[in-house]
């Protein structure tokens, strides 16, 4: 029996908790997917042990489980759930790894070591481009806790915005001109 579950594809990972959640394009949703084929309030999801109950909320482009359009259905492990054109696979979390910061140069690694363990976990998702709300959902924390971690990360690393953070932590790019 697994203890943690995710809906994931190559670029998105949503850690799921037992209970209900709202998925859609609107930032007020618990799981936010910024894709034009996903409705603002697209689907209600409920994790119940090793089953994912999915209910379409009259979305424009539909909700599908293994390519079958549904109004409500139960997804089992390794089944594909599609919201509009976005495919996500329902998986046990142990099958996935956390996002990595391996692309950081050694100076950036030294900066990251100034952060607490919790701040480093938040930073990994920031570097992937996740919203504060998605990070809160993934890590099972409140939005306010994540916001406070982000403020502390900015302060410790001497930056004021996510753009500044990204440029500070990403390795130097060498530009060459060819003739």
Short mmCIF file of N, CA and C in Angstrom, two decimals:
data_model
loop_
_atom_site.label_atom_id
_atom_site.label_comp_id
_atom_site.label_asym_id
_atom_site.label_seq_id
_atom_site.Cartn_x
_atom_site.Cartn_y
_atom_site.Cartn_z
N UNK A 1 0.85 -1.19 0.00
CA UNK A 1 0.00 0.00 0.00
C UNK A 1 0.88 1.24 0.00
N UNK A 2 0.54 2.21 -0.81
CA UNK A 2 1.29 3.46 -0.92
C UNK A 2 0.71 4.50 0.03
N UNK A 3 1.56 5.46 0.40
CA UNK A 3 1.07 6.50 1.32
C UNK A 3 0.87 7.84 0.63
N UNK A 4 1.52 8.07 -0.52
CA UNK A 4 1.37 9.33 -1.22
C UNK A 4 1.11 9.09 -2.69
N UNK A 5 0.30 9.99 -3.27
CA UNK A 5 -0.08 9.84 -4.67
C UNK A 5 0.06 11.17 -5.38
N UNK A 6 0.24 11.08 -6.71
CA UNK A 6 0.39 12.27 -7.53
C UNK A 6 -0.40 12.12 -8.82
N UNK A 7 -0.73 13.27 -9.39
CA UNK A 7 -1.14 13.36 -10.79
C UNK A 7 0.03 14.04 -11.46
N UNK A 8 0.60 13.41 -12.50
CA UNK A 8 1.83 13.96 -13.04
C UNK A 8 1.97 13.72 -14.54
N UNK A 9 2.77 14.58 -15.17
CA UNK A 9 3.26 14.37 -16.52
C UNK A 9 4.70 14.89 -16.52
N UNK A 10 5.29 15.12 -17.68
CA UNK A 10 6.69 15.56 -17.72
C UNK A 10 6.93 16.91 -17.07
N UNK A 11 5.94 17.80 -17.10
CA UNK A 11 6.16 19.15 -16.59
C UNK A 11 5.34 19.51 -15.36
N UNK A 12 4.38 18.69 -14.99
CA UNK A 12 3.53 18.98 -13.83
C UNK A 12 3.56 17.82 -12.85
N UNK A 13 3.62 18.13 -11.57
CA UNK A 13 3.49 17.12 -10.53
C UNK A 13 2.60 17.72 -9.44
N UNK A 14 1.44 17.10 -9.23
CA UNK A 14 0.55 17.53 -8.16
C UNK A 14 0.50 16.44 -7.12
N UNK A 15 1.01 16.71 -5.93
CA UNK A 15 0.91 15.75 -4.82
C UNK A 15 -0.52 15.82 -4.30
N UNK A 16 -1.11 14.67 -4.09
CA UNK A 16 -2.51 14.61 -3.67
C UNK A 16 -2.60 14.21 -2.20
N UNK A 17 -3.61 14.76 -1.54
CA UNK A 17 -3.91 14.40 -0.16
C UNK A 17 -5.31 13.82 -0.12
N UNK A 18 -5.57 12.97 0.87
CA UNK A 18 -6.93 12.46 1.03
C UNK A 18 -7.88 13.62 1.18
N UNK A 19 -9.01 13.54 0.52
CA UNK A 19 -10.02 14.59 0.58
C UNK A 19 -10.26 15.19 -0.79
N UNK A 20 -11.07 16.24 -0.80
CA UNK A 20 -11.50 16.88 -2.04
C UNK A 20 -10.56 18.00 -2.46
N UNK A 21 -10.49 18.22 -3.76
CA UNK A 21 -9.73 19.33 -4.30
C UNK A 21 -10.36 19.78 -5.61
N UNK A 22 -10.18 21.04 -5.94
CA UNK A 22 -10.72 21.61 -7.17
C UNK A 22 -9.57 21.84 -8.14
N UNK A 23 -9.74 21.39 -9.38
CA UNK A 23 -8.71 21.52 -10.40
C UNK A 23 -9.24 22.42 -11.51
N UNK A 24 -8.42 23.36 -11.96
CA UNK A 24 -8.82 24.24 -13.04
C UNK A 24 -7.76 25.27 -13.35
N UNK A 25 -8.11 26.20 -14.23
CA UNK A 25 -7.19 27.25 -14.67
C UNK A 25 -7.17 28.43 -13.70
N UNK A 26 -8.25 28.60 -12.95
CA UNK A 26 -8.37 29.73 -12.03
C UNK A 26 -7.41 29.56 -10.85
N UNK A 27 -6.77 30.65 -10.45
CA UNK A 27 -5.79 30.57 -9.36
C UNK A 27 -6.43 30.28 -8.00
N UNK A 28 -7.75 30.35 -7.92
CA UNK A 28 -8.41 29.99 -6.66
C UNK A 28 -8.56 28.47 -6.50
N UNK A 29 -8.28 27.72 -7.55
CA UNK A 29 -8.37 26.26 -7.50
C UNK A 29 -7.22 25.69 -6.66
N UNK A 30 -7.43 24.49 -6.13
CA UNK A 30 -6.38 23.82 -5.36
C UNK A 30 -5.25 23.35 -6.26
N UNK A 31 -5.59 22.85 -7.44
CA UNK A 31 -4.61 22.41 -8.43
C UNK A 31 -4.80 23.28 -9.66
N UNK A 32 -3.82 24.09 -9.97
CA UNK A 32 -3.93 25.06 -11.07
C UNK A 32 -3.15 24.55 -12.28
N UNK A 33 -3.86 24.47 -13.42
CA UNK A 33 -3.23 24.11 -14.69
C UNK A 33 -3.45 25.28 -15.65
N UNK A 34 -2.38 25.96 -15.99
CA UNK A 34 -2.48 27.12 -16.87
C UNK A 34 -2.41 26.65 -18.32
N UNK A 35 -3.56 26.23 -18.83
CA UNK A 35 -3.68 25.75 -20.20
C UNK A 35 -5.04 26.17 -20.71
N UNK A 36 -5.08 26.72 -21.92
CA UNK A 36 -6.33 27.26 -22.45
C UNK A 36 -7.43 26.22 -22.65
N UNK A 37 -7.08 24.94 -22.70
CA UNK A 37 -8.11 23.91 -22.86
C UNK A 37 -8.70 23.45 -21.54
N UNK A 38 -8.15 23.94 -20.44
CA UNK A 38 -8.65 23.62 -19.11
C UNK A 38 -9.57 24.75 -18.67
N UNK A 39 -10.77 24.39 -18.24
CA UNK A 39 -11.73 25.40 -17.79
C UNK A 39 -11.27 26.02 -16.47
N UNK A 40 -11.82 27.20 -16.17
CA UNK A 40 -11.45 27.87 -14.91
C UNK A 40 -11.70 26.97 -13.71
N UNK A 41 -12.85 26.35 -13.65
CA UNK A 41 -13.19 25.36 -12.62
C UNK A 41 -13.55 24.08 -13.39
N UNK A 42 -12.55 23.27 -13.64
CA UNK A 42 -12.69 22.15 -14.57
C UNK A 42 -13.25 20.88 -13.93
N UNK A 43 -12.66 20.46 -12.80
CA UNK A 43 -13.05 19.18 -12.21
C UNK A 43 -12.86 19.19 -10.70
N UNK A 44 -13.63 18.37 -10.04
CA UNK A 44 -13.49 18.10 -8.61
C UNK A 44 -12.77 16.76 -8.51
N UNK A 45 -11.74 16.68 -7.68
CA UNK A 45 -11.06 15.40 -7.49
C UNK A 45 -11.08 15.06 -6.00
N UNK A 46 -11.12 13.76 -5.73
CA UNK A 46 -11.10 13.30 -4.34
C UNK A 46 -10.23 12.06 -4.26
N UNK A 47 -9.20 12.12 -3.44
CA UNK A 47 -8.35 10.97 -3.21
C UNK A 47 -8.96 10.17 -2.07
N UNK A 48 -9.21 8.90 -2.33
CA UNK A 48 -9.79 8.02 -1.33
C UNK A 48 -8.94 6.75 -1.31
N UNK A 49 -7.98 6.70 -0.39
CA UNK A 49 -7.01 5.61 -0.32
C UNK A 49 -6.24 5.51 -1.63
N UNK A 50 -6.36 4.42 -2.38
CA UNK A 50 -5.61 4.28 -3.63
C UNK A 50 -6.46 4.54 -4.86
N UNK A 51 -7.58 5.22 -4.68
CA UNK A 51 -8.48 5.54 -5.79
C UNK A 51 -8.62 7.06 -5.90
N UNK A 52 -8.75 7.53 -7.13
CA UNK A 52 -8.96 8.94 -7.38
C UNK A 52 -10.34 9.10 -8.01
N UNK A 53 -11.25 9.76 -7.30
CA UNK A 53 -12.58 10.02 -7.83
C UNK A 53 -12.53 11.36 -8.55
N UNK A 54 -12.92 11.37 -9.82
CA UNK A 54 -12.85 12.57 -10.65
C UNK A 54 -14.26 12.90 -11.12
N UNK A 55 -14.66 14.17 -10.91
CA UNK A 55 -15.99 14.62 -11.36
C UNK A 55 -15.81 15.87 -12.20
N UNK A 56 -16.27 15.80 -13.45
CA UNK A 56 -16.20 16.94 -14.36
C UNK A 56 -17.21 18.00 -13.89
N UNK A 57 -16.84 19.26 -13.93
CA UNK A 57 -17.71 20.36 -13.51
C UNK A 57 -18.25 21.10 -14.73
N UNK A 58 -18.81 20.34 -15.66
CA UNK A 58 -19.36 20.91 -16.91
C UNK A 58 -18.31 21.72 -17.66
N UNK A 59 -17.11 21.18 -17.72
CA UNK A 59 -16.02 21.87 -18.43
C UNK A 59 -16.29 21.90 -19.93
N UNK A 60 -15.70 22.87 -20.59
CA UNK A 60 -15.88 23.02 -22.03
C UNK A 60 -15.26 21.87 -22.82
N UNK A 61 -14.04 21.48 -22.47
CA UNK A 61 -13.30 20.48 -23.25
C UNK A 61 -13.30 19.09 -22.63
N UNK A 62 -14.01 18.91 -21.53
CA UNK A 62 -14.20 17.58 -20.98
C UNK A 62 -13.10 17.05 -20.10
N UNK A 63 -13.47 16.00 -19.36
CA UNK A 63 -12.56 15.26 -18.50
C UNK A 63 -12.64 13.80 -18.94
N UNK A 64 -11.48 13.14 -19.01
CA UNK A 64 -11.41 11.79 -19.55
C UNK A 64 -10.58 10.91 -18.63
N UNK A 65 -10.95 9.65 -18.51
CA UNK A 65 -10.13 8.65 -17.84
C UNK A 65 -9.84 7.59 -18.89
N UNK A 66 -8.56 7.39 -19.18
CA UNK A 66 -8.13 6.47 -20.24
C UNK A 66 -8.91 6.69 -21.53
N UNK A 67 -8.98 7.94 -21.97
CA UNK A 67 -9.60 8.36 -23.25
C UNK A 67 -11.11 8.26 -23.30
N UNK A 68 -11.77 7.93 -22.20
CA UNK A 68 -13.24 7.86 -22.16
C UNK A 68 -13.75 9.10 -21.43
N UNK A 69 -14.58 9.90 -22.13
CA UNK A 69 -15.13 11.11 -21.51
C UNK A 69 -16.04 10.71 -20.35
N UNK A 70 -15.88 11.41 -19.23
CA UNK A 70 -16.64 11.04 -18.02
C UNK A 70 -17.36 12.26 -17.46
N UNK A 71 -18.41 12.01 -16.71
CA UNK A 71 -18.98 13.06 -15.86
C UNK A 71 -18.49 12.81 -14.44
N UNK A 72 -18.36 11.53 -14.07
CA UNK A 72 -17.73 11.14 -12.81
C UNK A 72 -17.20 9.73 -12.99
N UNK A 73 -16.00 9.50 -12.48
CA UNK A 73 -15.38 8.18 -12.62
C UNK A 73 -14.33 8.00 -11.54
N UNK A 74 -13.90 6.76 -11.39
CA UNK A 74 -12.84 6.42 -10.46
C UNK A 74 -11.61 6.03 -11.28
N UNK A 75 -10.49 6.70 -11.01
CA UNK A 75 -9.23 6.36 -11.67
C UNK A 75 -8.40 5.53 -10.70
N UNK A 76 -7.81 4.48 -11.24
CA UNK A 76 -6.93 3.62 -10.46
C UNK A 76 -5.49 3.97 -10.79
N UNK A 77 -4.56 3.44 -10.00
CA UNK A 77 -3.14 3.70 -10.23
C UNK A 77 -2.75 3.43 -11.68
N UNK A 78 -1.92 4.31 -12.23
CA UNK A 78 -1.37 4.23 -13.58
C UNK A 78 -2.38 4.51 -14.69
N UNK A 79 -3.57 4.96 -14.34
CA UNK A 79 -4.51 5.37 -15.38
C UNK A 79 -4.25 6.83 -15.72
N UNK A 80 -4.53 7.18 -16.98
CA UNK A 80 -4.37 8.55 -17.45
C UNK A 80 -5.68 9.30 -17.29
N UNK A 81 -5.58 10.48 -16.68
CA UNK A 81 -6.74 11.36 -16.53
C UNK A 81 -6.43 12.60 -17.36
N UNK A 82 -7.35 12.96 -18.25
CA UNK A 82 -7.12 14.10 -19.14
C UNK A 82 -8.12 15.20 -18.81
N UNK A 83 -7.60 16.41 -18.65
CA UNK A 83 -8.39 17.61 -18.40
C UNK A 83 -8.17 18.51 -19.61
N UNK A 84 -9.19 18.65 -20.48
CA UNK A 84 -8.97 19.35 -21.74
C UNK A 84 -7.95 18.58 -22.54
N UNK A 85 -6.84 19.22 -22.90
CA UNK A 85 -5.76 18.55 -23.63
C UNK A 85 -4.59 18.14 -22.73
N UNK A 86 -4.74 18.27 -21.42
CA UNK A 86 -3.64 18.00 -20.50
C UNK A 86 -3.79 16.59 -19.90
N UNK A 87 -2.86 15.71 -20.25
CA UNK A 87 -2.84 14.35 -19.74
C UNK A 87 -2.00 14.28 -18.47
N UNK A 88 -2.55 13.66 -17.45
CA UNK A 88 -1.83 13.43 -16.20
C UNK A 88 -2.04 11.97 -15.82
N UNK A 89 -1.00 11.35 -15.27
CA UNK A 89 -1.10 9.95 -14.86
C UNK A 89 -1.21 9.91 -13.34
N UNK A 90 -2.17 9.11 -12.85
CA UNK A 90 -2.36 8.91 -11.42
C UNK A 90 -1.35 7.86 -10.97
N UNK A 91 -0.39 8.27 -10.11
CA UNK A 91 0.71 7.40 -9.71
C UNK A 91 0.96 7.46 -8.22
N UNK A 92 1.64 6.42 -7.73
CA UNK A 92 2.15 6.44 -6.36
C UNK A 92 3.36 7.36 -6.35
N UNK A 93 3.48 8.20 -5.34
CA UNK A 93 4.55 9.19 -5.29
C UNK A 93 5.93 8.55 -5.25
N UNK A 94 6.04 7.35 -4.72
CA UNK A 94 7.35 6.70 -4.63
C UNK A 94 7.95 6.41 -6.00
N UNK A 95 7.12 6.45 -7.06
CA UNK A 95 7.61 6.20 -8.42
C UNK A 95 8.30 7.42 -9.01
N UNK A 96 8.17 8.58 -8.36
CA UNK A 96 8.72 9.82 -8.90
C UNK A 96 9.79 10.36 -7.98
N UNK A 97 10.64 11.22 -8.52
CA UNK A 97 11.63 11.90 -7.72
C UNK A 97 11.24 13.36 -7.59
N UNK A 98 11.76 14.00 -6.58
CA UNK A 98 11.54 15.43 -6.39
C UNK A 98 12.23 16.18 -7.52
N UNK A 99 11.74 17.38 -7.86
CA UNK A 99 12.45 18.17 -8.85
C UNK A 99 13.86 18.46 -8.36
N UNK A 100 14.80 18.48 -9.27
CA UNK A 100 16.20 18.64 -8.90
C UNK A 100 16.69 20.06 -9.09
N UNK A 101 17.74 20.41 -8.36
CA UNK A 101 18.42 21.68 -8.58
C UNK A 101 19.81 21.41 -9.16
N UNK A 102 19.98 20.26 -9.80
CA UNK A 102 21.30 19.84 -10.27
C UNK A 102 21.88 20.77 -11.34
N UNK A 103 21.05 21.62 -11.95
CA UNK A 103 21.57 22.51 -12.97
C UNK A 103 22.25 23.75 -12.37
N UNK A 104 22.32 23.83 -11.06
CA UNK A 104 22.94 24.98 -10.43
C UNK A 104 24.46 24.85 -10.45
N UNK A 105 25.14 25.99 -10.61
CA UNK A 105 26.59 25.96 -10.56
C UNK A 105 27.04 25.92 -9.10
N UNK A 106 28.36 25.77 -8.83
CA UNK A 106 28.84 25.59 -7.46
C UNK A 106 28.58 26.81 -6.59
N UNK A 107 28.67 28.02 -7.14
CA UNK A 107 28.38 29.23 -6.37
C UNK A 107 26.92 29.24 -5.96
N UNK A 108 26.05 28.86 -6.87
CA UNK A 108 24.62 28.80 -6.56
C UNK A 108 24.35 27.74 -5.50
N UNK A 109 25.04 26.61 -5.58
CA UNK A 109 24.88 25.56 -4.57
C UNK A 109 25.24 26.08 -3.19
N UNK A 110 26.29 26.87 -3.10
CA UNK A 110 26.69 27.45 -1.82
C UNK A 110 25.59 28.36 -1.28
N UNK A 111 24.97 29.15 -2.16
CA UNK A 111 23.87 30.02 -1.74
C UNK A 111 22.70 29.20 -1.23
N UNK A 112 22.37 28.13 -1.92
CA UNK A 112 21.24 27.28 -1.55
C UNK A 112 21.47 26.64 -0.18
N UNK A 113 22.72 26.34 0.15
CA UNK A 113 23.01 25.71 1.44
C UNK A 113 22.72 26.64 2.63
N UNK A 114 22.54 27.94 2.37
CA UNK A 114 22.16 28.88 3.42
C UNK A 114 20.71 28.68 3.87
N UNK A 115 19.93 28.00 3.03
CA UNK A 115 18.50 27.85 3.29
C UNK A 115 18.23 26.65 4.19
N UNK A 116 17.12 26.72 4.91
CA UNK A 116 16.69 25.58 5.70
C UNK A 116 16.21 24.47 4.77
N UNK A 117 16.04 23.29 5.30
CA UNK A 117 15.57 22.15 4.50
C UNK A 117 14.21 22.48 3.87
N UNK A 118 13.30 23.04 4.66
CA UNK A 118 11.97 23.39 4.15
C UNK A 118 12.07 24.43 3.04
N UNK A 119 12.94 25.42 3.22
CA UNK A 119 13.12 26.46 2.19
C UNK A 119 13.71 25.87 0.92
N UNK A 120 14.62 24.90 1.04
CA UNK A 120 15.17 24.25 -0.16
C UNK A 120 14.10 23.48 -0.91
N UNK A 121 13.18 22.84 -0.19
CA UNK A 121 12.08 22.13 -0.86
C UNK A 121 11.20 23.12 -1.63
N UNK A 122 10.89 24.26 -1.02
CA UNK A 122 10.09 25.28 -1.70
C UNK A 122 10.85 25.81 -2.91
N UNK A 123 12.14 26.04 -2.76
CA UNK A 123 12.97 26.55 -3.84
C UNK A 123 12.94 25.63 -5.06
N UNK A 124 12.98 24.32 -4.85
CA UNK A 124 12.94 23.37 -5.96
C UNK A 124 11.72 23.60 -6.83
N UNK A 125 10.57 23.83 -6.19
CA UNK A 125 9.34 24.04 -6.95
C UNK A 125 9.29 25.44 -7.56
N UNK A 126 9.88 26.42 -6.88
CA UNK A 126 9.97 27.77 -7.47
C UNK A 126 10.76 27.72 -8.77
N UNK A 127 11.87 26.98 -8.76
CA UNK A 127 12.72 26.90 -9.94
C UNK A 127 12.04 26.15 -11.08
N UNK A 128 11.04 25.34 -10.78
CA UNK A 128 10.26 24.66 -11.82
C UNK A 128 9.17 25.56 -12.37
N UNK A 129 8.95 26.70 -11.72
CA UNK A 129 7.92 27.63 -12.19
C UNK A 129 6.55 27.42 -11.56
N UNK A 130 6.48 26.64 -10.48
CA UNK A 130 5.19 26.41 -9.81
C UNK A 130 4.73 27.67 -9.10
N UNK A 131 3.42 27.87 -9.06
CA UNK A 131 2.85 29.00 -8.32
C UNK A 131 2.93 28.73 -6.82
N UNK A 132 2.81 29.78 -6.02
CA UNK A 132 2.80 29.61 -4.57
C UNK A 132 1.69 28.66 -4.14
N UNK A 133 0.53 28.82 -4.75
CA UNK A 133 -0.62 27.98 -4.39
C UNK A 133 -0.35 26.50 -4.71
N UNK A 134 0.24 26.22 -5.88
CA UNK A 134 0.57 24.84 -6.23
C UNK A 134 1.63 24.27 -5.29
N UNK A 135 2.61 25.08 -4.92
CA UNK A 135 3.64 24.62 -3.98
C UNK A 135 3.00 24.26 -2.65
N UNK A 136 2.08 25.09 -2.19
CA UNK A 136 1.37 24.81 -0.94
C UNK A 136 0.62 23.49 -1.03
N UNK A 137 -0.05 23.29 -2.15
CA UNK A 137 -0.81 22.05 -2.33
C UNK A 137 0.12 20.83 -2.38
N UNK A 138 1.20 20.94 -3.14
CA UNK A 138 2.15 19.84 -3.31
C UNK A 138 2.76 19.45 -1.96
N UNK A 139 3.16 20.45 -1.19
CA UNK A 139 3.86 20.19 0.08
C UNK A 139 2.91 20.03 1.25
N UNK A 140 1.63 20.24 1.03
CA UNK A 140 0.66 20.08 2.12
C UNK A 140 0.77 21.15 3.19
N UNK A 141 1.12 22.36 2.78
CA UNK A 141 1.24 23.50 3.70
C UNK A 141 0.23 24.57 3.32
N UNK A 142 0.06 25.53 4.18
CA UNK A 142 -0.82 26.65 3.84
C UNK A 142 -0.10 27.58 2.87
N UNK A 143 -0.90 28.33 2.12
CA UNK A 143 -0.35 29.32 1.19
C UNK A 143 0.49 30.33 1.95
N UNK A 144 0.06 30.70 3.15
CA UNK A 144 0.79 31.69 3.95
C UNK A 144 2.17 31.16 4.37
N UNK A 145 2.24 29.89 4.73
CA UNK A 145 3.52 29.29 5.10
C UNK A 145 4.48 29.33 3.91
N UNK A 146 4.00 28.96 2.74
CA UNK A 146 4.84 28.97 1.54
C UNK A 146 5.28 30.40 1.22
N UNK A 147 4.35 31.36 1.33
CA UNK A 147 4.68 32.76 1.07
C UNK A 147 5.79 33.23 2.02
N UNK A 148 5.70 32.85 3.28
CA UNK A 148 6.73 33.23 4.25
C UNK A 148 8.07 32.57 3.93
N UNK A 149 8.05 31.31 3.50
CA UNK A 149 9.29 30.66 3.08
C UNK A 149 9.91 31.39 1.90
N UNK A 150 9.09 31.78 0.94
CA UNK A 150 9.60 32.48 -0.24
C UNK A 150 10.20 33.82 0.15
N UNK A 151 9.54 34.54 1.03
CA UNK A 151 10.10 35.82 1.51
C UNK A 151 11.46 35.60 2.17
N UNK A 152 11.56 34.53 2.98
CA UNK A 152 12.83 34.23 3.65
C UNK A 152 13.91 33.83 2.64
N UNK A 153 13.53 33.06 1.62
CA UNK A 153 14.47 32.68 0.57
C UNK A 153 15.00 33.93 -0.12
N UNK A 154 14.11 34.83 -0.50
CA UNK A 154 14.52 36.07 -1.16
C UNK A 154 15.49 36.86 -0.27
N UNK A 155 15.16 36.96 1.02
CA UNK A 155 16.01 37.73 1.93
C UNK A 155 17.40 37.09 2.07
N UNK A 156 17.44 35.77 2.27
CA UNK A 156 18.73 35.09 2.44
C UNK A 156 19.59 35.14 1.19
N UNK A 157 18.95 35.15 0.03
CA UNK A 157 19.71 35.16 -1.22
C UNK A 157 19.88 36.56 -1.81
N UNK A 158 19.33 37.56 -1.13
CA UNK A 158 19.52 38.94 -1.54
C UNK A 158 18.82 39.31 -2.84
N UNK A 159 17.61 38.78 -3.04
CA UNK A 159 16.84 39.10 -4.25
C UNK A 159 15.47 39.63 -3.84
N UNK A 160 14.77 40.24 -4.81
CA UNK A 160 13.44 40.81 -4.52
C UNK A 160 12.32 40.22 -5.36
N UNK A 161 12.67 39.34 -6.33
CA UNK A 161 11.64 38.78 -7.20
C UNK A 161 12.07 37.40 -7.68
N UNK A 162 11.11 36.67 -8.25
CA UNK A 162 11.43 35.35 -8.78
C UNK A 162 12.39 35.46 -9.96
N UNK A 163 12.20 36.48 -10.79
CA UNK A 163 13.11 36.69 -11.92
C UNK A 163 14.54 36.89 -11.46
N UNK A 164 14.70 37.72 -10.42
CA UNK A 164 16.03 37.96 -9.86
C UNK A 164 16.60 36.68 -9.26
N UNK A 165 15.75 35.92 -8.59
CA UNK A 165 16.16 34.64 -8.00
C UNK A 165 16.67 33.71 -9.09
N UNK A 166 15.91 33.59 -10.17
CA UNK A 166 16.29 32.70 -11.27
C UNK A 166 17.63 33.13 -11.87
N UNK A 167 17.80 34.41 -12.12
CA UNK A 167 19.04 34.87 -12.74
C UNK A 167 20.22 34.70 -11.79
N UNK A 168 19.98 34.79 -10.50
CA UNK A 168 21.05 34.63 -9.51
C UNK A 168 21.50 33.18 -9.40
N UNK A 169 20.53 32.25 -9.51
CA UNK A 169 20.85 30.85 -9.27
C UNK A 169 21.22 30.06 -10.52
N UNK A 170 20.82 30.53 -11.68
CA UNK A 170 21.14 29.80 -12.89
C UNK A 170 22.58 30.09 -13.27
N UNK A 171 23.28 29.05 -13.69
CA UNK A 171 24.70 29.19 -14.08
C UNK A 171 24.90 30.23 -15.16
N UNK A 172 26.06 30.75 -15.24
CA UNK A 172 26.37 31.78 -16.23
C UNK A 172 26.31 31.20 -17.63
N UNK A 173 25.73 31.95 -18.53
CA UNK A 173 25.64 31.55 -19.93
C UNK A 173 26.72 32.26 -20.71
N UNK A 174 27.49 31.52 -21.44
CA UNK A 174 28.59 32.11 -22.19
C UNK A 174 28.12 32.35 -23.62
N UNK A 175 28.20 33.59 -24.04
CA UNK A 175 27.78 33.94 -25.41
C UNK A 175 29.02 34.00 -26.29
N UNK A 176 28.93 33.36 -27.42
CA UNK A 176 30.03 33.43 -28.39
C UNK A 176 29.47 33.87 -29.72
N UNK A 177 30.30 34.54 -30.47
CA UNK A 177 29.89 34.95 -31.82
C UNK A 177 30.71 34.15 -32.81
N UNK A 178 30.04 33.60 -33.78
CA UNK A 178 30.73 32.82 -34.79
C UNK A 178 30.79 33.56 -36.10
N UNK A 179 31.82 33.35 -36.85
CA UNK A 179 31.93 33.99 -38.16
C UNK A 179 31.91 32.95 -39.23
#
